[in-house]
Short mmCIF file of C-alpha atoms in Angstrom, two decimals:
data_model
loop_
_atom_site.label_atom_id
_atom_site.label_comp_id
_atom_site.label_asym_id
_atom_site.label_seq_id
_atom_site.Cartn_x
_atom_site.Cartn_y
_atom_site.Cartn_z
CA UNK A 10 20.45 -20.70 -21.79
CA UNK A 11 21.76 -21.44 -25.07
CA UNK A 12 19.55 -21.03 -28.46
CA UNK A 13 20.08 -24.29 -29.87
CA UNK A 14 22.39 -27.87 -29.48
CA UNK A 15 23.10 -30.77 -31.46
CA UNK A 16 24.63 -33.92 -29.93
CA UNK A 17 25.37 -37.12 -31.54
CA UNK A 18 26.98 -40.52 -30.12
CA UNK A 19 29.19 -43.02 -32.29
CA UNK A 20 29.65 -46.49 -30.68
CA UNK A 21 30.36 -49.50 -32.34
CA UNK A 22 31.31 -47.78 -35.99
CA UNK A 23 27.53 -46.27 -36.12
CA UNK A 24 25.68 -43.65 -34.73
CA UNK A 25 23.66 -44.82 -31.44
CA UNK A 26 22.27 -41.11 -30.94
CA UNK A 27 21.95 -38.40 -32.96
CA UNK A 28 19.26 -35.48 -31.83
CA UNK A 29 18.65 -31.77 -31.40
CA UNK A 30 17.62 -29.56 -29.06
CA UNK A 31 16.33 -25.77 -29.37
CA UNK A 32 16.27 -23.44 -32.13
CA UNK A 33 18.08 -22.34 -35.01
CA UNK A 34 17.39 -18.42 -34.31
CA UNK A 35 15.70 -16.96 -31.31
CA UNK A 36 14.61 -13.91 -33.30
CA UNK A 37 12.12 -16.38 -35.27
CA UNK A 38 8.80 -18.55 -34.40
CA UNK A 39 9.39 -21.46 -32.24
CA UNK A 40 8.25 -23.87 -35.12
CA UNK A 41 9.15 -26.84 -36.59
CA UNK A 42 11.15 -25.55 -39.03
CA UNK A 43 13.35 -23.45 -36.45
CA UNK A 44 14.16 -26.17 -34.49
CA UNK A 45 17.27 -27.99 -33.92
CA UNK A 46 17.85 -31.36 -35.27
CA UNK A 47 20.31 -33.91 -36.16
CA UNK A 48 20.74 -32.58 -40.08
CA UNK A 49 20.97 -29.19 -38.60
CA UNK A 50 24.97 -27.48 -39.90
CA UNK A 51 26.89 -25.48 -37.18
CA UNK A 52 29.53 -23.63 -37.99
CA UNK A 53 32.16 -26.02 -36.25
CA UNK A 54 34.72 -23.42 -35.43
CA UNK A 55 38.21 -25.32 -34.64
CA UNK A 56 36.14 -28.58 -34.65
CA UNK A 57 37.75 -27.72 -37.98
CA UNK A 58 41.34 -28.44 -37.23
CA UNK A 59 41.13 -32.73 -36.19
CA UNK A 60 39.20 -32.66 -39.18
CA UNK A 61 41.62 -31.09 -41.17
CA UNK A 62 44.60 -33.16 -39.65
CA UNK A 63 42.20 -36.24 -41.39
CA UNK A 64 42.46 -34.59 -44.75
CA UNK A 65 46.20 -34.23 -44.24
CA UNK A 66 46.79 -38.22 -43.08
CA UNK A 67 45.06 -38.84 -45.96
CA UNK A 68 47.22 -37.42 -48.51
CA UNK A 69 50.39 -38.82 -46.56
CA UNK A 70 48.77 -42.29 -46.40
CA UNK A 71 48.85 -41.70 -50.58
CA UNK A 72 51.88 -40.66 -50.64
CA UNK A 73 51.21 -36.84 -51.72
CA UNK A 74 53.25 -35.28 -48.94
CA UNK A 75 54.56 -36.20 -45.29
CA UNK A 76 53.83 -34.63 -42.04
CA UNK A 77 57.96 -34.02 -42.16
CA UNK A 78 57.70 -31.90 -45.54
CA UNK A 79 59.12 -28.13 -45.25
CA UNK A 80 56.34 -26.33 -45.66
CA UNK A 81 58.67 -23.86 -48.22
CA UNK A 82 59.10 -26.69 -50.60
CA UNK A 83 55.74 -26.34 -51.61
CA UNK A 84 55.23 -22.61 -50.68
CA UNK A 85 58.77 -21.12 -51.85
CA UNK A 86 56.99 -17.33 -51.37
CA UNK A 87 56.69 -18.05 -47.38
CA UNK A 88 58.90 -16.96 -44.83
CA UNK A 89 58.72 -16.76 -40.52
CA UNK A 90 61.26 -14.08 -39.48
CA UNK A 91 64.69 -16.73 -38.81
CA UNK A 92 65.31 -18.12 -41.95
CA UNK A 93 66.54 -20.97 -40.68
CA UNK A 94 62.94 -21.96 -39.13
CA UNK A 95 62.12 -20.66 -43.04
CA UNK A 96 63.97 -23.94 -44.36
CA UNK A 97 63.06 -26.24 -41.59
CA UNK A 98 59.41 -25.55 -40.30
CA UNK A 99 57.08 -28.56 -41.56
CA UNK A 100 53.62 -29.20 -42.06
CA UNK A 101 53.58 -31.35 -38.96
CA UNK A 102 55.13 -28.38 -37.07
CA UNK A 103 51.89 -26.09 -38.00
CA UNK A 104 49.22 -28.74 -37.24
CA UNK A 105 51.21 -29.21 -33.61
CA UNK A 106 51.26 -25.62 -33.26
CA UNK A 107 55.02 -25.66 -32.37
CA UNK A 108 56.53 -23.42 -34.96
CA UNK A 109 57.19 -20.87 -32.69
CA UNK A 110 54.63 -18.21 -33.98
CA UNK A 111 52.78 -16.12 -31.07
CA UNK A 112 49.42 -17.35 -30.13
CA UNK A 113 46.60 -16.64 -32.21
CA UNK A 114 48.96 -15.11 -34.91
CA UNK A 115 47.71 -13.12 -37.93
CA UNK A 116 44.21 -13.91 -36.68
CA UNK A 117 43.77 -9.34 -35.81
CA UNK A 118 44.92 -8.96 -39.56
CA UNK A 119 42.04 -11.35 -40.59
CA UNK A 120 39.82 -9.37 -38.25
CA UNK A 121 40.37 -5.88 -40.39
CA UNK A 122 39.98 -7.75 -43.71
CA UNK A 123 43.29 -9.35 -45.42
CA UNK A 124 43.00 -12.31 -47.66
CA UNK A 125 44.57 -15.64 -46.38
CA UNK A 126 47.51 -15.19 -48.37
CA UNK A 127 47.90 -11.25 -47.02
CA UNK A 128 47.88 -13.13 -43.39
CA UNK A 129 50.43 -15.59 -44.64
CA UNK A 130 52.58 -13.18 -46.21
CA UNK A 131 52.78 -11.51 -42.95
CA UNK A 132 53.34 -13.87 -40.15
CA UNK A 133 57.21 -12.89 -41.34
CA UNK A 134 57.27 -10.21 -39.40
CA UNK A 135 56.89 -11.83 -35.87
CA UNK A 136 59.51 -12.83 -33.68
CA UNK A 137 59.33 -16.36 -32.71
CA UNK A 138 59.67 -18.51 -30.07
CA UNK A 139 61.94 -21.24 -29.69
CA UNK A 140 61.06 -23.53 -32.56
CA UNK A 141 60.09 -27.04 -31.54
CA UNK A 142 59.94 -26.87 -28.13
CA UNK A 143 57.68 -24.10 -27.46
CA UNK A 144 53.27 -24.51 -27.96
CA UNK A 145 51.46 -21.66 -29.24
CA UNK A 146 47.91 -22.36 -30.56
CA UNK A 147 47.78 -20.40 -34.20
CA UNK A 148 44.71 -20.70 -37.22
CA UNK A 149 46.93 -19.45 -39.91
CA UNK A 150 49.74 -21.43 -38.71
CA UNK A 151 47.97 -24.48 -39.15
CA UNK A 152 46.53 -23.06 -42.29
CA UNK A 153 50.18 -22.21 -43.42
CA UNK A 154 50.44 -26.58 -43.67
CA UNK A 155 47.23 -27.21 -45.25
CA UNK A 156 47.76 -24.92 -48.04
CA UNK A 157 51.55 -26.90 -48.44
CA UNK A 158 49.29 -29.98 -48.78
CA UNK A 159 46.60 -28.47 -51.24
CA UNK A 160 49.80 -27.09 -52.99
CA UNK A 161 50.90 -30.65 -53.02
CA UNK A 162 47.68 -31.90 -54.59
CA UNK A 163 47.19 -29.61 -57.17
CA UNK A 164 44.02 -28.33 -56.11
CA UNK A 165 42.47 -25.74 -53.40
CA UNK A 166 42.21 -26.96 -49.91
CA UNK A 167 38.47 -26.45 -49.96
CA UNK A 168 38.31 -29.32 -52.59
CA UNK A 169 40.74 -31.69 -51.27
CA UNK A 170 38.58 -31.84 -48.05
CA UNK A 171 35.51 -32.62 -50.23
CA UNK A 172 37.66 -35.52 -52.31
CA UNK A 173 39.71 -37.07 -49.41
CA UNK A 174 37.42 -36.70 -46.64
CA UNK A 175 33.55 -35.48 -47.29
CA UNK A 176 33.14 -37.36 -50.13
CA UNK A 177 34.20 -40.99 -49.47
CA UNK A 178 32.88 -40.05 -45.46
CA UNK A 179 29.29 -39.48 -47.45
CA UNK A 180 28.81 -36.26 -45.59
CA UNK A 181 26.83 -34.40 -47.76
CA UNK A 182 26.18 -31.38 -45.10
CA UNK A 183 29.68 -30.50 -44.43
CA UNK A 184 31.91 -27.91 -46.47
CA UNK A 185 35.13 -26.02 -45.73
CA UNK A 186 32.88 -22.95 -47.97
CA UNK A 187 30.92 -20.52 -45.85
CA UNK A 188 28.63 -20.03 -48.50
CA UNK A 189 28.02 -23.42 -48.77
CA UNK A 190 27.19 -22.96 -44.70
CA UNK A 191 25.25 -19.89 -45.90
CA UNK A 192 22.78 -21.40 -48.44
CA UNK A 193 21.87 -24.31 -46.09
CA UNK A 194 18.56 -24.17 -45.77
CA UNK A 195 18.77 -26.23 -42.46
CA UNK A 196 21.44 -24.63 -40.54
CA UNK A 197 21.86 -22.50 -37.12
CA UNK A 198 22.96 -19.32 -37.07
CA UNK A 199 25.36 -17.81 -34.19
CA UNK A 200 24.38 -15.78 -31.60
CA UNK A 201 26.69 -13.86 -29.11
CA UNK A 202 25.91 -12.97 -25.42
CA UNK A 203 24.64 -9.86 -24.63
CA UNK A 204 23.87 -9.26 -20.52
CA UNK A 205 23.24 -12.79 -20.42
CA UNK A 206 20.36 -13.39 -23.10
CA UNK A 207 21.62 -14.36 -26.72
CA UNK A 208 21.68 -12.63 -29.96
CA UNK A 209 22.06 -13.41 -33.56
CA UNK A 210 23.94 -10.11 -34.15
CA UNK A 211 26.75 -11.01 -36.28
CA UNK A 212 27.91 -13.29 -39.11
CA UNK A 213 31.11 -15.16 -38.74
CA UNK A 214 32.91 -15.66 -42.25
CA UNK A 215 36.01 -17.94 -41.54
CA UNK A 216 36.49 -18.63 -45.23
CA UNK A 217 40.74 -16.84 -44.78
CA UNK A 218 41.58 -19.59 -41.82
CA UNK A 219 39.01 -22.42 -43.45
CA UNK A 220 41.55 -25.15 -42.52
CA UNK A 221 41.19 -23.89 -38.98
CA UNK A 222 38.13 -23.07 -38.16
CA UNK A 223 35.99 -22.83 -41.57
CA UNK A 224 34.40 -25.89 -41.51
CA UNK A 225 30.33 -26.33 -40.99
CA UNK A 226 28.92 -29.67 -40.65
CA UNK A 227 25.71 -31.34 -38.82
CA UNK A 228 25.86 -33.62 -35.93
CA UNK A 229 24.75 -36.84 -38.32
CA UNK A 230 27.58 -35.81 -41.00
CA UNK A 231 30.19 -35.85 -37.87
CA UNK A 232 28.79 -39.68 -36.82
CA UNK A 233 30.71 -40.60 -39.95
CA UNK A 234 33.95 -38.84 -39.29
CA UNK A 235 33.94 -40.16 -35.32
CA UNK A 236 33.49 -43.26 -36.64
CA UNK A 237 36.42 -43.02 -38.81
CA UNK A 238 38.40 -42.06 -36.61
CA UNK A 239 37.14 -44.61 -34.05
CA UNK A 240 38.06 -47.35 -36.43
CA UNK A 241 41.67 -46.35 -37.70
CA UNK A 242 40.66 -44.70 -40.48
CA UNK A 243 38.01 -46.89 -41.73
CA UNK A 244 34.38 -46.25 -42.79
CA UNK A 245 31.97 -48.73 -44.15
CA UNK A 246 34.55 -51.25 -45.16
CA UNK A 247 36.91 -48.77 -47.10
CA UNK A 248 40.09 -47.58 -45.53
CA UNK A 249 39.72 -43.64 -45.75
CA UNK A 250 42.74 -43.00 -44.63
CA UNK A 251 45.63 -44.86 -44.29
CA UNK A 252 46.15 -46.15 -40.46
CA UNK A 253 49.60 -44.85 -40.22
CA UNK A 254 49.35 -41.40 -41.29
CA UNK A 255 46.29 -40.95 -38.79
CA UNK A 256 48.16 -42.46 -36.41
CA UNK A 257 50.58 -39.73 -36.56
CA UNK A 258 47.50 -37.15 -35.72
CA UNK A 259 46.66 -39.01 -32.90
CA UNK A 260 49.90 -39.16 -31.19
CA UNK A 261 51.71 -36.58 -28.68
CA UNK A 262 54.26 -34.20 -30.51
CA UNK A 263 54.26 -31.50 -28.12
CA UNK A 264 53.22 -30.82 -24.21
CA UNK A 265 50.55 -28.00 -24.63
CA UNK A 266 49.19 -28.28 -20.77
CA UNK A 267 52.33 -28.28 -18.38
CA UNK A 268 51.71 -30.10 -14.76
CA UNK A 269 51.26 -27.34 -12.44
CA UNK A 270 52.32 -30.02 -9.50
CA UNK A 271 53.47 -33.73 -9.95
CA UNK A 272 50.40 -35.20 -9.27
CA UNK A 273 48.92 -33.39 -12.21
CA UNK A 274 48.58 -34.94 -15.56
CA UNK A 275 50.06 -33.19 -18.82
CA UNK A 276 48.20 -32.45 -21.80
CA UNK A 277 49.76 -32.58 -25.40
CA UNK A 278 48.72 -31.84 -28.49
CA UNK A 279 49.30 -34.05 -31.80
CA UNK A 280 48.37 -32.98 -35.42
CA UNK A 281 45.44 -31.53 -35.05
CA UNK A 282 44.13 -32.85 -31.90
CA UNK A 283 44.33 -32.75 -28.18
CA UNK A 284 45.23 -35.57 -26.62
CA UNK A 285 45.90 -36.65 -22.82
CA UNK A 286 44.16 -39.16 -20.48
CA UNK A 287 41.31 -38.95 -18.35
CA UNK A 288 41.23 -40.27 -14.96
CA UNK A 289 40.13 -43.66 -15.24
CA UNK A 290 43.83 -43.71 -17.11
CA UNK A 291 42.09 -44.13 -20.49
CA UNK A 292 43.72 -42.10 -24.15
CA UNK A 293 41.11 -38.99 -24.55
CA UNK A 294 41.37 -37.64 -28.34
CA UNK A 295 39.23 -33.85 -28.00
CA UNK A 296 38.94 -30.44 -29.46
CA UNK A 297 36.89 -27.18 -28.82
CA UNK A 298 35.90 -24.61 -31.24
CA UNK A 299 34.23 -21.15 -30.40
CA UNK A 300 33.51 -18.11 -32.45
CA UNK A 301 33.27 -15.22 -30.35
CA UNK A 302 30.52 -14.08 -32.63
CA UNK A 303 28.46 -17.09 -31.72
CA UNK A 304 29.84 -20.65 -32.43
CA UNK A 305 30.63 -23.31 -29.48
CA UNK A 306 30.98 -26.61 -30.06
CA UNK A 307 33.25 -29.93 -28.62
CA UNK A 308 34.03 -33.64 -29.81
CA UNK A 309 35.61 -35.97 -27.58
CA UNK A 310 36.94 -39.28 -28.45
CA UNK A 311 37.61 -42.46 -25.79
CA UNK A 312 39.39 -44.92 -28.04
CA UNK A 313 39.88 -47.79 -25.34
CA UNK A 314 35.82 -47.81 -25.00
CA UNK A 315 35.23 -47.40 -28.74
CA UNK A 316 33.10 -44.57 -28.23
CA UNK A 317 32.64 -40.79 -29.17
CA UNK A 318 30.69 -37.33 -28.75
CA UNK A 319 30.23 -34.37 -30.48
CA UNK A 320 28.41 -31.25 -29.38
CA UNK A 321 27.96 -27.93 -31.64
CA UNK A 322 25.93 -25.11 -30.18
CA UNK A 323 25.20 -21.66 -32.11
CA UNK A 324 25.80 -19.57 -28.88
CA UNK A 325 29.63 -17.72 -28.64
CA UNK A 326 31.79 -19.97 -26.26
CA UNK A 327 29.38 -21.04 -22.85
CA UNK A 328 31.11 -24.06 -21.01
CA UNK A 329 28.08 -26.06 -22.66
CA UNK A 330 29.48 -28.66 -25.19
CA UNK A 331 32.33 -28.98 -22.77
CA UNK A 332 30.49 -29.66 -19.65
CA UNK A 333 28.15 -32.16 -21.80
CA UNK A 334 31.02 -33.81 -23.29
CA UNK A 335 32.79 -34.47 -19.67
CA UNK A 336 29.97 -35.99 -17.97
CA UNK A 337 29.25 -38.11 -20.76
CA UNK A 338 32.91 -39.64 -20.87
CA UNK A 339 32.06 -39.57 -16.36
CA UNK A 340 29.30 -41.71 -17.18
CA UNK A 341 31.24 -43.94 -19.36
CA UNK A 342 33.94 -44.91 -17.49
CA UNK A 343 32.74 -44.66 -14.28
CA UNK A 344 28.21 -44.81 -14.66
CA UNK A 345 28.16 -41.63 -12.84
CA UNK A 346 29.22 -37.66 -13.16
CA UNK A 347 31.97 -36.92 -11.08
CA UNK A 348 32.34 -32.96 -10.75
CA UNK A 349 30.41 -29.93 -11.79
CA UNK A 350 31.64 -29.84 -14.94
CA UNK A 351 29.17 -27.23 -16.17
CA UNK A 352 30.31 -25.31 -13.16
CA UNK A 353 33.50 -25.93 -13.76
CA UNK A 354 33.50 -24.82 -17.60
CA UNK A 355 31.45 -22.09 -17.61
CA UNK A 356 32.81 -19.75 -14.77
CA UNK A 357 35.81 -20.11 -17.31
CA UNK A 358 34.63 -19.71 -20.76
CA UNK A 359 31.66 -17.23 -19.71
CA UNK A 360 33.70 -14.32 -18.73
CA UNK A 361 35.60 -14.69 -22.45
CA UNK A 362 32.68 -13.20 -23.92
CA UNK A 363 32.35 -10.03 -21.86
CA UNK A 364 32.92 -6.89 -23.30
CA UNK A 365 36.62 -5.45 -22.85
#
């Protein structure tokens, strides 16, 4: 029921499938030039933040900063309400989401209309949670660290993504700038869920939490980042990022999904992405992203079998790119799906776009 999907495969360091499946907007003909494709740019959503953790390793593989800097080195003017959090919180600590800041922090004062740096002046006044050992998923947290590391390079985060990352990556689609999403002439627009049939009501402008959730892209351009990832960093011969620093990314640092029972397994979380293991006892790197105004999308990475998936959708949060994603790693590890996983997904993510 969805307007539009892209999907794309990496295997192997290339892209093995790359295609696209409805339309752009559902208010407009059902021609050729509203339909999906493989150089069609989504609005990623927190797809954003694994890609940002990338930008990060990079400047740590070079030296620039560490995932261990205090963030107030770089930003002297920021402050979380203990000061002694102040002084220690790093940029690794906001890409793990472990600062102690309440969920979704600051994201109600980007909602009414304050800059990034209004948000970022005011996360101060929240109490916190117990630093370090406590998981609370935040977009201006993590954008708190990225603007440390553009501080650190001399240059605004939406550029250091294009130099470190989008650049050398040759993905000429993708941009941290909505109105480089906006002037696309190829791109999807979002559509949110109105009594069951989709609408392209709204725009969603994510330029205040870019690091976050600001970053639009096309299935193809994201071939080049799986496979980046995929090979420790590398892309066409060139180490992109140092293997070290991205290793850091891709390793627990906190438990974000507690075992309800002993027989469950945990989930963590590690700069920037999720990480845990699947049942066939294989390392599964993933992320979502959703705008409530009409972005869903999912990547999801099985190291061991040198393989990954990305799914972007222009519908608000469905269970779709999820579901897709699961039976694809099913069929990978085990040549057959497993559970319901639409089933499963949607009768969760659905009801988060009901009216309240």
């Amino acid at each position: 029921g969805i307007p539009g999907l892209a999907v794309a495969v990496v295997h192997g360091g290339k892209a093995v499938y790359a295609k696209g499946f409805g339309v752009k907007d559902n208010q407009k003909p059902d021609d050729d030039a509203n339909k999906v494709g493989p150089d069609t740019v989504f609005q990623l959503a927190s797809l954003s933040k694994p890609i940002s953790a990338t930008v990060v390793a990079h400047q740590v593989g070079v030296g620039a900063i560490g995932w261990d800097t205090p963030v107030v080195t770089k930003l002297p003017w920021f402050a979380l309400s203990d000061p002694a959090v102040t002084k220690m919180v790093t940029v690794g600590d906001f890409f793990s989401h472990r600062s102690g800041l309440p969920d979704h922090a600051g994201d109600q004062l980007e909602d009414i209309g304050y800059d990034r740096r209004q948000v970022l002046d005011r996360l101060r006044q929240l109490p916190l949670d117990p630093f370090r050992i406590s998981y609370a998923y935040t977009n201006f947290g993590l954008t708190t660290g990225a603007e440390a590391v553009a501080v650190s390079a001399g240059e605004p985060w939406e550029q250091l993504g294009q130099d470190a990352i989008f650049g050398p990556l040759e993905m000429s689609s993708t941009s941290y700038r909505f109105a480089d999403y906006a002037a696309r002439a190829d791109r999807a627009v979002g559509h949110i869920r109105i009594d069951g049939a989709y609408t392209p009501r709204y725009v969603r402008d994510a330029d205040q939490q870019a690091p976050a959730g600001g970053v639009s892209s096309s299935a193809d351009d994201m071939t080049h980042w799986l496979a980046m990832v995929l090979a420790n960093g590398s892309y066409d011969g060139k180490q992109i990022v140092e293997q070290k620093a991205l290793q850091a990314a891709l390793t627990p640092q906190i438990l974000s999904s507690p075992p309800a029972d002993p027989a469950m397994r945990s989930g963590f979380y590690g700069f920037g992405f999720n990480i845990g293991d699947t049942s066939a006892a294989r390392v599964q790197f993933s992320h979502s992203g959703a705008f409530q105004l009409g972005a869903g999308t999912n990547l999801l990475l099985l190291p061991s079998a040198d393989v990954g998936i990305v799914a972007l959708t222009n519908g608000t949060r469905s269970g779709v790119p999820e579901a897709l994603t699961a039976e694809f790693a099913d069929l990978v590890q085990f040549g057959e799906v497993r559970e319901p996983w639409y089933d499963l997904y949607s009768s969760r993510m659905l009801p988060m776009s009901d009216p309240v």
